[in-house]
Coordinates of C-alpha atoms and ligand atoms in Angstrom, one line a residue:
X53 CA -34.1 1.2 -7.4
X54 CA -32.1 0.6 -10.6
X55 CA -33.9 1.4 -13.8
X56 CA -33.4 1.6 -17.6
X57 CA -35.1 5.0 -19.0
X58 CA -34.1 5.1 -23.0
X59 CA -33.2 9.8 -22.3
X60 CA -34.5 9.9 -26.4
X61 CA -37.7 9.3 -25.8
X62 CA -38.2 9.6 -21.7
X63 CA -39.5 5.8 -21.6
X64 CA -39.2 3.6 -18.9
X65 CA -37.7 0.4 -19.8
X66 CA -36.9 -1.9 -17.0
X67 CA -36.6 -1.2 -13.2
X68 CA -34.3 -3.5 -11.1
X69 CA -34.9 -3.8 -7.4
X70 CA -32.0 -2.7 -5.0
X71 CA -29.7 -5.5 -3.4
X72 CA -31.0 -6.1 -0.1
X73 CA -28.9 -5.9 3.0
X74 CA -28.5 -9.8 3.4
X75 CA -27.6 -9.9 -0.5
X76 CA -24.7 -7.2 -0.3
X77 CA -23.4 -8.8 3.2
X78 CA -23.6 -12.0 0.8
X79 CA -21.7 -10.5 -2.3
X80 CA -18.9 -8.7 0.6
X81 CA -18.2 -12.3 1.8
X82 CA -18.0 -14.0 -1.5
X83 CA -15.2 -11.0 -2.7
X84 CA -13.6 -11.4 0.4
X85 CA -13.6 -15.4 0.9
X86 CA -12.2 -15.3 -3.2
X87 CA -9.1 -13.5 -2.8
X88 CA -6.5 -16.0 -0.9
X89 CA -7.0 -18.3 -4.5
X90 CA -6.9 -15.6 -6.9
X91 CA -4.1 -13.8 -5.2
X92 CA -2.1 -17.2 -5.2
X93 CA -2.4 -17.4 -8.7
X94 CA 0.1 -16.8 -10.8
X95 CA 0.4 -13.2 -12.3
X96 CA 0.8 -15.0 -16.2
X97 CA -2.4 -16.9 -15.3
X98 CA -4.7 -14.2 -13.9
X99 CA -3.1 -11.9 -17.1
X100 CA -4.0 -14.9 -19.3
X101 CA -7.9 -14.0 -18.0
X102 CA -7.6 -10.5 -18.3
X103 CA -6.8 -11.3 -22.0
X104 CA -9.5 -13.4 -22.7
X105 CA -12.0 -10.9 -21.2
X106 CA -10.5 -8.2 -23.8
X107 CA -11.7 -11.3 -26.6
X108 CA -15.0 -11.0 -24.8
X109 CA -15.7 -7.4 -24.9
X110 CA -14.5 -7.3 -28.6
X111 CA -17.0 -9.9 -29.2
X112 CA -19.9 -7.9 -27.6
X113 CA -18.8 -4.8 -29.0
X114 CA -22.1 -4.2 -30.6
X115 CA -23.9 -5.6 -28.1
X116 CA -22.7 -3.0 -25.1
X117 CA -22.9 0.1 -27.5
X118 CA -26.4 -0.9 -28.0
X119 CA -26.9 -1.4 -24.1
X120 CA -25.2 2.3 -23.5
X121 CA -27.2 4.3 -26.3
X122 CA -30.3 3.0 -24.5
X123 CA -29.4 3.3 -20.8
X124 CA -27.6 7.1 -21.5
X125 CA -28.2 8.0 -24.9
X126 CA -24.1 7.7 -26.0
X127 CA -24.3 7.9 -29.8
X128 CA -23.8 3.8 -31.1
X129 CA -20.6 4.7 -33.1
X130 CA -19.4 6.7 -29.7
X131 CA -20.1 3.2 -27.7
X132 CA -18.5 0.9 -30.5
X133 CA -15.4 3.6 -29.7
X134 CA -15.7 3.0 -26.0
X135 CA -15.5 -0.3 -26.0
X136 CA -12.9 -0.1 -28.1
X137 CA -10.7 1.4 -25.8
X138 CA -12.1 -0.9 -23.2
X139 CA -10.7 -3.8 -25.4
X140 CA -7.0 -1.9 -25.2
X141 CA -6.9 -1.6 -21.5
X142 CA -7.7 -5.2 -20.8
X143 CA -5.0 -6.3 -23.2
X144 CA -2.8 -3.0 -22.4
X145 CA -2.3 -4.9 -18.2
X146 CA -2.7 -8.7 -19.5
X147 CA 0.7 -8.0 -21.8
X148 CA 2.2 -5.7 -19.4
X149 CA 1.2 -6.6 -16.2
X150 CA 3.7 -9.3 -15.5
X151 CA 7.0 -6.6 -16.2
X152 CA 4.6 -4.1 -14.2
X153 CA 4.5 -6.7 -11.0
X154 CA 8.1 -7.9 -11.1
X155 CA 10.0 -8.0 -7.8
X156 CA 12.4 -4.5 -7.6
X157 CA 15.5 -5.3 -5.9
X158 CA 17.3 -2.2 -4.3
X159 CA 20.6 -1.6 -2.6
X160 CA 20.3 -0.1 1.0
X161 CA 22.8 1.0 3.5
X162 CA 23.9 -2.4 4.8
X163 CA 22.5 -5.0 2.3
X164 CA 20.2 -5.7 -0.2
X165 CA 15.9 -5.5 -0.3
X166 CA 13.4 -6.0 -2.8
X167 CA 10.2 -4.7 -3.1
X168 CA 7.5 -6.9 -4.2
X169 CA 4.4 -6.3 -5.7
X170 CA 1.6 -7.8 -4.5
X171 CA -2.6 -7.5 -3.7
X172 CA -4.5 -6.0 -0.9
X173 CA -8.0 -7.5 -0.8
X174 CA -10.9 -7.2 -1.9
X175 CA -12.2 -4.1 -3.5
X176 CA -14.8 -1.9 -4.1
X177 CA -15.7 -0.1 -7.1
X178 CA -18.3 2.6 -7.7
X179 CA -18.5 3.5 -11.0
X180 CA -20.6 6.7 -13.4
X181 CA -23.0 6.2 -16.2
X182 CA -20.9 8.1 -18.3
X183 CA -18.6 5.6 -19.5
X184 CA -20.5 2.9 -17.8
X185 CA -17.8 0.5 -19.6
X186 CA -14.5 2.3 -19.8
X187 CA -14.5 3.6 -16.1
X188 CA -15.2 0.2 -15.0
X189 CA -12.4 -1.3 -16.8
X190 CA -9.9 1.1 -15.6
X191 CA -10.8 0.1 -12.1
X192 CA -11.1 -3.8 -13.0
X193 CA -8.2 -4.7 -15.1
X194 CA -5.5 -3.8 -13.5
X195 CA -6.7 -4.8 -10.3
X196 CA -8.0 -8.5 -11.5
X197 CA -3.8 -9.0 -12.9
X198 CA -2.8 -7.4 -9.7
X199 CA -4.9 -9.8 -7.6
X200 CA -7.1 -8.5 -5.8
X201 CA -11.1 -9.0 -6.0
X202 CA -13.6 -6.7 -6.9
X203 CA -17.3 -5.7 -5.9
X204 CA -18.8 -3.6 -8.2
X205 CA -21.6 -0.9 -7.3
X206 CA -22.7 0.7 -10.6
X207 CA -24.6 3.7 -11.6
X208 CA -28.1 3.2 -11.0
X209 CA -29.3 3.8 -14.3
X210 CA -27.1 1.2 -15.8
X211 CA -28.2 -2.1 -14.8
X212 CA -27.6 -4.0 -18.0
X213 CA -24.1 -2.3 -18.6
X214 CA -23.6 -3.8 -15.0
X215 CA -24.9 -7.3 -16.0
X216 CA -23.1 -7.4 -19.4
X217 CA -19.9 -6.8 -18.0
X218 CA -20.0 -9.0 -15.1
X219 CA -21.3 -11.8 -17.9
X220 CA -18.1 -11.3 -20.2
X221 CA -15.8 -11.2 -17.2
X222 CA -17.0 -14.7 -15.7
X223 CA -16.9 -16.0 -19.4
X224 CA -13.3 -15.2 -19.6
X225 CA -12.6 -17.0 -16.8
X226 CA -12.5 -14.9 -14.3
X227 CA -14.2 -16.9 -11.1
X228 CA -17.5 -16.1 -10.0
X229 CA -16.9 -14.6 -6.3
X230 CA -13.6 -12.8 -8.1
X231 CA -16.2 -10.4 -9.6
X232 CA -19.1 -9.5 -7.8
X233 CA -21.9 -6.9 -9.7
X234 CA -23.8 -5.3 -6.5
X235 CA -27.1 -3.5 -7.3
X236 CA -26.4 -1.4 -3.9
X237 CA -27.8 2.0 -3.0
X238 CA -25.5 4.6 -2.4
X239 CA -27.0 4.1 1.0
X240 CA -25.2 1.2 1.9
X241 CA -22.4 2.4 1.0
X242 CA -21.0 3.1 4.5
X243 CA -22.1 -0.1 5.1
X244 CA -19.7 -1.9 2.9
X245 CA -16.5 0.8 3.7
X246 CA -17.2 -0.2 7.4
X247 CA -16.9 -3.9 6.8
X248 CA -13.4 -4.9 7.4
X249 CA -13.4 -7.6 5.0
X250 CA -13.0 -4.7 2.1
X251 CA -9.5 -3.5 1.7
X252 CA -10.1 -0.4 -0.2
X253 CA -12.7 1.7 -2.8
X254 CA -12.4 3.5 -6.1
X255 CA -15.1 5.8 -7.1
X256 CA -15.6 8.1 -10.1
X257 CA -18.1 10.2 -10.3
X258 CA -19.2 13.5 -8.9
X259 CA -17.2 15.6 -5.9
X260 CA -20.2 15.2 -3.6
X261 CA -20.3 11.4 -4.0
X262 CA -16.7 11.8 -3.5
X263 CA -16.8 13.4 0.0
X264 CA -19.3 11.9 1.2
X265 CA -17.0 8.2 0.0
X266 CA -13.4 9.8 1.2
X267 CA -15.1 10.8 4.4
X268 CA -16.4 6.8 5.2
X269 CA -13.3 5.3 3.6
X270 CA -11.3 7.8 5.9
X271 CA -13.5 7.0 8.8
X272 CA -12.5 3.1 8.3
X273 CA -8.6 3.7 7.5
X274 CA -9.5 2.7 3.9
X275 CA -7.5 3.1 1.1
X276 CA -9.3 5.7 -1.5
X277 CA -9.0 6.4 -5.5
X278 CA -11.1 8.8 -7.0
X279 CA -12.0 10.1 -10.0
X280 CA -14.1 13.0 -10.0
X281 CA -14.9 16.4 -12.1
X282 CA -13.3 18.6 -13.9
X283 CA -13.5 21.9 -15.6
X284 CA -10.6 21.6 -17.9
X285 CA -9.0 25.0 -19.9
X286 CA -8.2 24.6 -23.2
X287 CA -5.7 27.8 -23.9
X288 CA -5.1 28.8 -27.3
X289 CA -2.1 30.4 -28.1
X290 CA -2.4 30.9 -32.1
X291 CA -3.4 29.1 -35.1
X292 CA -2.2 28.8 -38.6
X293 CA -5.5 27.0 -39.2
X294 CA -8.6 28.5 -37.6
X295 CA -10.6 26.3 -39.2
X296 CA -9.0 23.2 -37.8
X297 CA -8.4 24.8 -34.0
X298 CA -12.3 25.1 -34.3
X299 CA -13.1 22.0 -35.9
X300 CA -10.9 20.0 -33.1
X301 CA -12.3 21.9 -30.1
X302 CA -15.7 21.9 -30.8
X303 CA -15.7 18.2 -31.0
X304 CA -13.8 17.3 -28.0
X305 CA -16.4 19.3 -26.5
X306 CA -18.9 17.1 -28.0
X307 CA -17.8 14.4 -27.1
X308 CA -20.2 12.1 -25.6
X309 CA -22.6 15.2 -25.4
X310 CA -20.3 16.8 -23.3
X311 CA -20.2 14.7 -20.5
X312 CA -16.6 13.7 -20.2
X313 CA -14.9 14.6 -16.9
X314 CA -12.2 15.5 -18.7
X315 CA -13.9 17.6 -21.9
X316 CA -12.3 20.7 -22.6
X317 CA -15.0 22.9 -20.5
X318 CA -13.4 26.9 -20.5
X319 CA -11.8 28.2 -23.8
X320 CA -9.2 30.4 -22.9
X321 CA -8.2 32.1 -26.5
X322 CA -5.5 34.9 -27.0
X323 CA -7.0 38.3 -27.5
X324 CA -6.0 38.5 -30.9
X325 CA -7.4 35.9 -32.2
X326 CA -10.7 35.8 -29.6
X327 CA -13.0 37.2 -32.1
X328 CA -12.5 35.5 -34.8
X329 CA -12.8 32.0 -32.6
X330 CA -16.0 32.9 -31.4
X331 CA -17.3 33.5 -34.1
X332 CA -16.5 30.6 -35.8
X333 CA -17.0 28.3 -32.8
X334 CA -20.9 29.6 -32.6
X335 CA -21.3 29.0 -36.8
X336 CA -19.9 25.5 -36.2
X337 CA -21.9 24.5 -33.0
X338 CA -25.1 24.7 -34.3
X339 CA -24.4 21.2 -36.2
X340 CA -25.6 20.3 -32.7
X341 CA -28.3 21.9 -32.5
X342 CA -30.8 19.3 -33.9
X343 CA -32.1 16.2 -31.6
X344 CA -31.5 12.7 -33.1
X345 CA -32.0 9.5 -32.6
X346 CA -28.1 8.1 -31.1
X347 CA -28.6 4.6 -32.2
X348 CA -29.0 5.9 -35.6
X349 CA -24.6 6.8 -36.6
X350 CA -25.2 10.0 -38.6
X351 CA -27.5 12.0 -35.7
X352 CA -25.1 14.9 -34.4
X353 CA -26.9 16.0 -31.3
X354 CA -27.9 12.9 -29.0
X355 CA -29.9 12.8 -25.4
X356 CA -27.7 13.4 -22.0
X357 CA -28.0 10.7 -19.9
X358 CA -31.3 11.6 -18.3
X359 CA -34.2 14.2 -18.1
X360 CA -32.9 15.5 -14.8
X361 CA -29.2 15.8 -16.2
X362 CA -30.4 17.7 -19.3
X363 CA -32.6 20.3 -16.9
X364 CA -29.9 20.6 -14.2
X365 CA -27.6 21.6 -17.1
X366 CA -30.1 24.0 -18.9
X367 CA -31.0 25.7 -15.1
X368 CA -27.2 26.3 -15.1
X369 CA -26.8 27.6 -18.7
X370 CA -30.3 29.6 -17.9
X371 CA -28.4 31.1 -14.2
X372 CA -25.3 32.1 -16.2
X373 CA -27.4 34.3 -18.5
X374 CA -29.8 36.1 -15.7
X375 CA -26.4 36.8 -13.9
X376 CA -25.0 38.7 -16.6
X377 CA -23.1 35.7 -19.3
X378 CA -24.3 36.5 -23.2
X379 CA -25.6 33.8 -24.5
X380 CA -23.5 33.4 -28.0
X381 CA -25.7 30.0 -29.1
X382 CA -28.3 27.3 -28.6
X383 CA -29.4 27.1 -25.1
X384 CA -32.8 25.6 -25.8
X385 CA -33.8 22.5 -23.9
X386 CA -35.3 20.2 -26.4
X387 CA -38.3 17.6 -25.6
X388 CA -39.6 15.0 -25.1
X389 CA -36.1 13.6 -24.1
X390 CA -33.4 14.9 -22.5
X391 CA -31.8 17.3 -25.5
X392 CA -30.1 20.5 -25.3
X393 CA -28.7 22.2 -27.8
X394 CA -25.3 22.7 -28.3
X395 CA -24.5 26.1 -26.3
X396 CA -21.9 28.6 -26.5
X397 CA -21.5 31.3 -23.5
X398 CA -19.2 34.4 -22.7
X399 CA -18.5 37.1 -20.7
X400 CA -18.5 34.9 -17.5
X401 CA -17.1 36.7 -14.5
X402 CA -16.3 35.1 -11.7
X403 CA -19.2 36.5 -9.6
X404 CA -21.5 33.9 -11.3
X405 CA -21.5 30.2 -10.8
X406 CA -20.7 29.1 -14.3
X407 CA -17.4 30.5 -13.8
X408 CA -16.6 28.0 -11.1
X409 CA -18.9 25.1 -11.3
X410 CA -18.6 22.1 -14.0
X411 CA -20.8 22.1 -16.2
X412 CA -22.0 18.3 -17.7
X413 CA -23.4 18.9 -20.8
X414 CA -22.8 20.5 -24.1
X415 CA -21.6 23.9 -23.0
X416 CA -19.0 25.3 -23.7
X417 CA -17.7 28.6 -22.4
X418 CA -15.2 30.8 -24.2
X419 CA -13.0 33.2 -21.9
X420 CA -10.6 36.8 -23.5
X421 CA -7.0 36.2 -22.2
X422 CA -4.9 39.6 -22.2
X423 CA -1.9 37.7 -23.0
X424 CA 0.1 34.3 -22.2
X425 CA 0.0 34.9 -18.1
X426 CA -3.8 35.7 -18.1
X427 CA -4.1 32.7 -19.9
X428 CA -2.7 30.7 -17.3
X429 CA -4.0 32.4 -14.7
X430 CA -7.3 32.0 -15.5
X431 CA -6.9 28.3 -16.9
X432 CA -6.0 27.9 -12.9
X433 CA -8.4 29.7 -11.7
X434 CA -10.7 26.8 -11.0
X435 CA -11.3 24.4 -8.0
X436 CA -10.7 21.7 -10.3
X437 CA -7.6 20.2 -11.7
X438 CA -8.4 17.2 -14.0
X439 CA -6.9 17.7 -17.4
X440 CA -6.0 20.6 -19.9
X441 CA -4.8 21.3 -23.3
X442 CA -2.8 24.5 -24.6
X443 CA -2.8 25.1 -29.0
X444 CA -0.5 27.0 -30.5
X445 CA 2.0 26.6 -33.1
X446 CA 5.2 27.3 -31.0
X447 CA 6.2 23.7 -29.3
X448 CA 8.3 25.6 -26.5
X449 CA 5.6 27.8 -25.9
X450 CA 2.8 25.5 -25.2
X451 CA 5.3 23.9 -23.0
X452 CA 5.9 26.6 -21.0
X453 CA 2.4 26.9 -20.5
X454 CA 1.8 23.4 -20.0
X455 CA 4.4 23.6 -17.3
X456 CA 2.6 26.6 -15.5
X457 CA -0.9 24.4 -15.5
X458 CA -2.1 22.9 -12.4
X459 CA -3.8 20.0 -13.4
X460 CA -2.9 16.2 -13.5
X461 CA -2.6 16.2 -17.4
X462 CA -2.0 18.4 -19.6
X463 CA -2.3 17.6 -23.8
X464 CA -0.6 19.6 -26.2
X465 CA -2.9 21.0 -29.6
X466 CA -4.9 17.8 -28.4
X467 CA -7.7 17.8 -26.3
X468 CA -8.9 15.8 -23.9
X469 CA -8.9 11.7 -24.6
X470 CA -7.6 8.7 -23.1
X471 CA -5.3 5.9 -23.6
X472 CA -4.8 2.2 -21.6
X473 CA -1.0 3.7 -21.1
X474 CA -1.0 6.8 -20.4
X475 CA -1.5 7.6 -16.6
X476 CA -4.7 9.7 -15.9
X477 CA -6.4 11.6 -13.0
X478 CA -6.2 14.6 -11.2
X479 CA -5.5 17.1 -8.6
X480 CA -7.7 19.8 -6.4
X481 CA -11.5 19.0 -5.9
X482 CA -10.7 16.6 -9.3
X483 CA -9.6 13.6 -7.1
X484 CA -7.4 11.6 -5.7
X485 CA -4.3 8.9 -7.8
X486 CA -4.5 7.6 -10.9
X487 CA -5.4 5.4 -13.2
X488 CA -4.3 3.6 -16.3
X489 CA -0.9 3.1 -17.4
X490 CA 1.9 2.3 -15.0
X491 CA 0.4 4.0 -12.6
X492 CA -2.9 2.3 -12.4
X493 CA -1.6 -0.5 -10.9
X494 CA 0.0 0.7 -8.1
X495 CA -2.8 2.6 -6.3
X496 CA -4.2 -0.8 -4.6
X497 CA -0.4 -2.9 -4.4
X498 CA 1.0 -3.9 -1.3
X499 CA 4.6 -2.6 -2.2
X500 CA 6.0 -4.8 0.3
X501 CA 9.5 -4.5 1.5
X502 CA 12.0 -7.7 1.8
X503 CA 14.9 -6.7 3.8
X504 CA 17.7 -9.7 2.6
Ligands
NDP142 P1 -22.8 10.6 -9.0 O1 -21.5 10.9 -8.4 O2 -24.0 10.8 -8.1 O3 -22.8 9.0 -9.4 C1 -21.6 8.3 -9.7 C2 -21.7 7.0 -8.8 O4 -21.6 7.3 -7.5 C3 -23.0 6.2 -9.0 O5 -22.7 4.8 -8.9 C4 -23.8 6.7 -7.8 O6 -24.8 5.8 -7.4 C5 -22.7 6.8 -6.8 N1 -23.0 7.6 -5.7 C6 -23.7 8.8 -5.7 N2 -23.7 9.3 -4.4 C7 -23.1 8.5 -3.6 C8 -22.8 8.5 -2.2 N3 -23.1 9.5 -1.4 N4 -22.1 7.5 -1.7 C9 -21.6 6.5 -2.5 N5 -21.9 6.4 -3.8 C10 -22.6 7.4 -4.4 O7 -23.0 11.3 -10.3 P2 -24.4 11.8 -11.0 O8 -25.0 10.8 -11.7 O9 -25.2 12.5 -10.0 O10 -23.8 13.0 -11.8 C11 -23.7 14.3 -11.3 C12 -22.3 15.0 -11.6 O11 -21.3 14.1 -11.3 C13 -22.1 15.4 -13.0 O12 -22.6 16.6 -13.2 C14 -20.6 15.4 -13.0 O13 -20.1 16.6 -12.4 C15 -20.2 14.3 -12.1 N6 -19.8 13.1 -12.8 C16 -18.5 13.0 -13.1 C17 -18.1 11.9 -13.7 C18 -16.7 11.7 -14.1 O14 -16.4 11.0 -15.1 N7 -15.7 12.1 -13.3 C19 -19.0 10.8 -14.1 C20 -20.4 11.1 -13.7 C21 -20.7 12.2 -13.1 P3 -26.3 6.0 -7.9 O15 -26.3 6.0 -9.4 O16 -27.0 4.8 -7.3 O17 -26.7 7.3 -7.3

C-alpha cells in the first residue's frame, strides 16, 4: 500500500492501493513498446522536452514543496530549494546533452572508428522519499535526452510526489508510455528485473534495498546504478573562524533533518581545536531542539519522514549511549509526530554500532583526531564511501587530505551539496556509478563502436 501520513502530526492522509500484477505487466510493455520512437528521435527534439519539463517544475515549484512537507515533513523553503535544483538539472542535460551525445571519432591501429552514443531500453527507476523530486530527476533527465524510457517505482510514502511529477513530465511533452509512474511493491520487484523487456535499474535508497536489487539485476545480466548511504567525515583541520566552521557544519547536518545520504555524519576535528568545537557545536544545536510546523518557513526543527524513521533513529542514538557514547545534546524523541531533537554524541568507539552504522536523522557525532593521519584514518574507517569534506585554512593541506580520502567526492571547507554538473556517487557499501554531470549520462549509453 501507498499512503500519505503528514510525520507533524502522525495523520493519515490518503492510502493508494498497490499496482496489481496485470497493471505493472501493463506499464513494463508500454515502457518497452515506447522506446524504438523516442530513441529515433532526434537528440535536439527529446532535449527540447526535457527543457520544457524544467518550465514545468518551475511552474509547480510551490506546488511540489507543498506535496513534500506533507508526505516527509521537508521544511517548505527546503522543497522550494529542491525543486530548485530539480529545475537546473533538467535544463543542466537539455543545453548540454546534444555536445554530451556527439559521435567520438578515434584513430585506431589500421583506420579510423567512432564511438556513438546511443540508448539501451527501457528503464527502471526506484527512487527514496528523501528527495522524492531531486533523486528522480537525476535518474530521469539524463536518461529521457539519452533516449531511453523510464518506469518509475517510487517510495511508498510518496504517492502524490509520484503523480505530480509524472503530470509535469507528460505536460512537457514527454509521451505517455515514455514515462510510466508504477505504484509497485518492492515485491515485484524481481518481477520487473526478470522481464527481459527492461534493459536496466537505478535505485537509491538504503544498502539492503540495494542488495537485495544488485542481487536480481545480477541474477538477469542487468545493468545496475545505485545510490545508496553514506556516513560521510567531515575533518577539520583548523579555523580562523570558529564561529563560522560551526555555523557551516551544523547546518549541512541539518539539512533536510539530517537525512541526506550525503550529510556530513562523523566530525573528525584536530585535537587542538576539539574542545572548543564541541562545545560550540552543542550551544548551537539546540536551535533544533524545538518541533515546528515545516510548512510554516521560520520552524528550525521539522518531522523526519515518518514515526518509524524518527524511533529507529532515537533506538540508535539511545544504543550508542547504553554502550558507552556521552550524550553531549538533545536526544529526546518529541511527540505526537515524528521529532527528535537535534543530538550531539562523542566518545564513540568502534565496539558500538554508531561507530559504523549510518545514522538518518539529526545526529551528529563528533570524533578527537591525534593529528592529520588519524584524521584520515578514521574518516576511512567506515564501510561507506559516499562523500566527504576536509576545513582548514591551508589549500595544500586539505588537498592532501582530500587526496588520502576514500570516498567518491570529496568538498573542500564545503560540505555536502549537490549540483546538475558536477558528477556524484560513491564507492564501498555507498554504491555503484554516478550520477549527474557528464557522468550521469553515460551509466545507461550504448557506447557503440563503428569500425570505418
Ligand atoms: P528504502 O531503501 O527501503 O527505500 C528506498 C526505495 O527502495 C523505495 O522506493 C522502496 O520502496 C524501495 N525498496 C525497499 N526495499 C526494496 C527491495 N527489497 N527491493 C526493491 N526496492 C526496494 O529506504 P527506507 O525508506 O527504508 O530508508 C531506510 C534507510 O535507507 C535510511 O536510514 C538510509 O540509510 C537509507 N536511505 C538512503 C537514501 C539515500 O539518499 N541514499 C534515501 C533513503 C533512504 P518502498 O517505499 O515501497 O519500501
Amino acid at each position: 500500500m501507498y499512503s500519505v501520513t503528514d510525520p507533524a502530526s502522525g495523520q493519515l492522509v490518503e492510502e493508494v492501493a498497490n499496482s496489481t500484477e496485470e497493471e505493472v505487466r501493463v506499464a513494463i510493455g508500454r515502457v518497452y513498446d515506447a522506446y524504438p520512437d523516442w530513441r529515433r528521435r532526434s537528440v535536439p527534439e527529446r532535449a527540447a522536452i526535457v527543457a520544457r519539463a524544467a518550465e514545468g517544475f518551475e511552474e509547480r515549484a510551490d506546488e511540489l514543496a507543498q506535496i513534500m512537507t506533507l508526505e516527509m515533513g521537508k521544511r517548505i523553503n527546503e522543497g522550494r530549494g529542491e525543486v530548485g535544483i530539480v529545475v537546473d538539472i533538467f535544463r543542466y542535460y537539455a543545453e548540454h546533452g546534444p555536445a554530451l551525445l556527439a559521435d567520438e571519432p578515434i584513430d585506431i591501429k589500421g583506420g579510423n572508428a567512432v564511438i556513438t552514443k546511443g540508448p539501451i531500453g527501457a528503464l527502471l527507476g526506484i527512487m527514496p522519499w528523501n528527495f522524492p523530486c531531486y533523486q528522480v530527476a537525476r535518474f530521469v533527465a539524463p536518461n529521457l535526452v539519452l533516449g531511453n524510457t523510464i518506469l518509475l517505482k517510487h517510495a511508498s510514502i510518496c504517492p502524490r510526489s509520484a503523480r505530480a511529477i509524472e503530470e509535469i513530465l507528460h505536460a512537457a511533452g514527454v509521451p505517455e508510455d515514455v514515462y510510466v509512474n508504477t505504484f509497485a511493491s518492492s515485491r515485484q520487484i524481481p518481477g520487473i528485473l526478470a522481464d527481459a523487456r527492461i534493459a536496466g535499474v537505478s535505485l537509491t535508497g538504503s544498502e539492503q534495498a540495494g542488495i537485495s536489487v544488485a542481487a536480481e539485476a545480477g541474477k538477469n545480466l542487468k545493468k545496475t546504478v545505485l545510490e545508496l548511504g553514506g556516513s560521510d567525515p567531515l575533518v577539520i583541520l583548523d579555523t580562523d573562524d570558529m564561529d563560522e566552521t560551526v555555523n557551516s557544519t551544523a547546518t549541512a547536518r541539518m539539512r533536510n533533518c539530517g537525512q541526506s545520504c550525503n550529510a556530513p555524519k562523523r566530525m573528525i576535528v584536530l585535537a587542538d581545536i576539539y574542545d572548543e568545537y564541541v562545545d560550540r557545536l552543542t550551544k548551537r544545536v539546540a536551535e533544533y531542539y524545538v518541533p515546528g510546523d515545516p510548512s510554516d518557513p521560520s520552524t528550525k526543527l521539522p518531522p523526519l519522514a515518518s514515526t518509524a524513521a524518527a524511533d529507529e533513529v532515537a533506538a540508535q542514538v539511545s544504543k550508542a549511549i547504553e554502550q558507552g557514547a556521552t550524550l553531549r545534546a538533545g536526544g529526546r524523541r518529541i511527540t505526537p509526530g515524528a521529532y527528535l531533537e537535534a543530538t550531539v554524541l562523542t566518545d564513540v568507539t568502534p565496539e558500538m554500532d554508531a561507530y559504523y552504522e549510518e545514522i538518518f536523522g539529526p545526529v551528529v557525532i563528533v570524533f578527537k583526531a591525534s593529528d592529520e593521519d588519524d584524521a584520515v584514518r578514521l574518516a576511512n574507517d567506515t564501510p561507506f564511501g559516499l562523500g566527504a569534506s576536509v576545513w582548514g585554512t591551508d589549500a595544500d593541506r586539505n588537498r592532501r587530505v582530500a587526496n588520502q580520502i576514500d570516498a567518491g567526492m570529496v568538498y573542500l571547507n564545503r560540505a555536502g551539496g549537490s549540483q546538475a554538473d558536477l558528477p556524484f556517487g560513491g564507492i564501498k557499501r555507498s554504491g555503484l556509478g554516478r550520477e549527474l554531470g557528464p557522468a550521469g549520462i553515460e551509466e545507461f549509453m550504448n557506447k557503440k563502436s563503428i569500425r570505418l
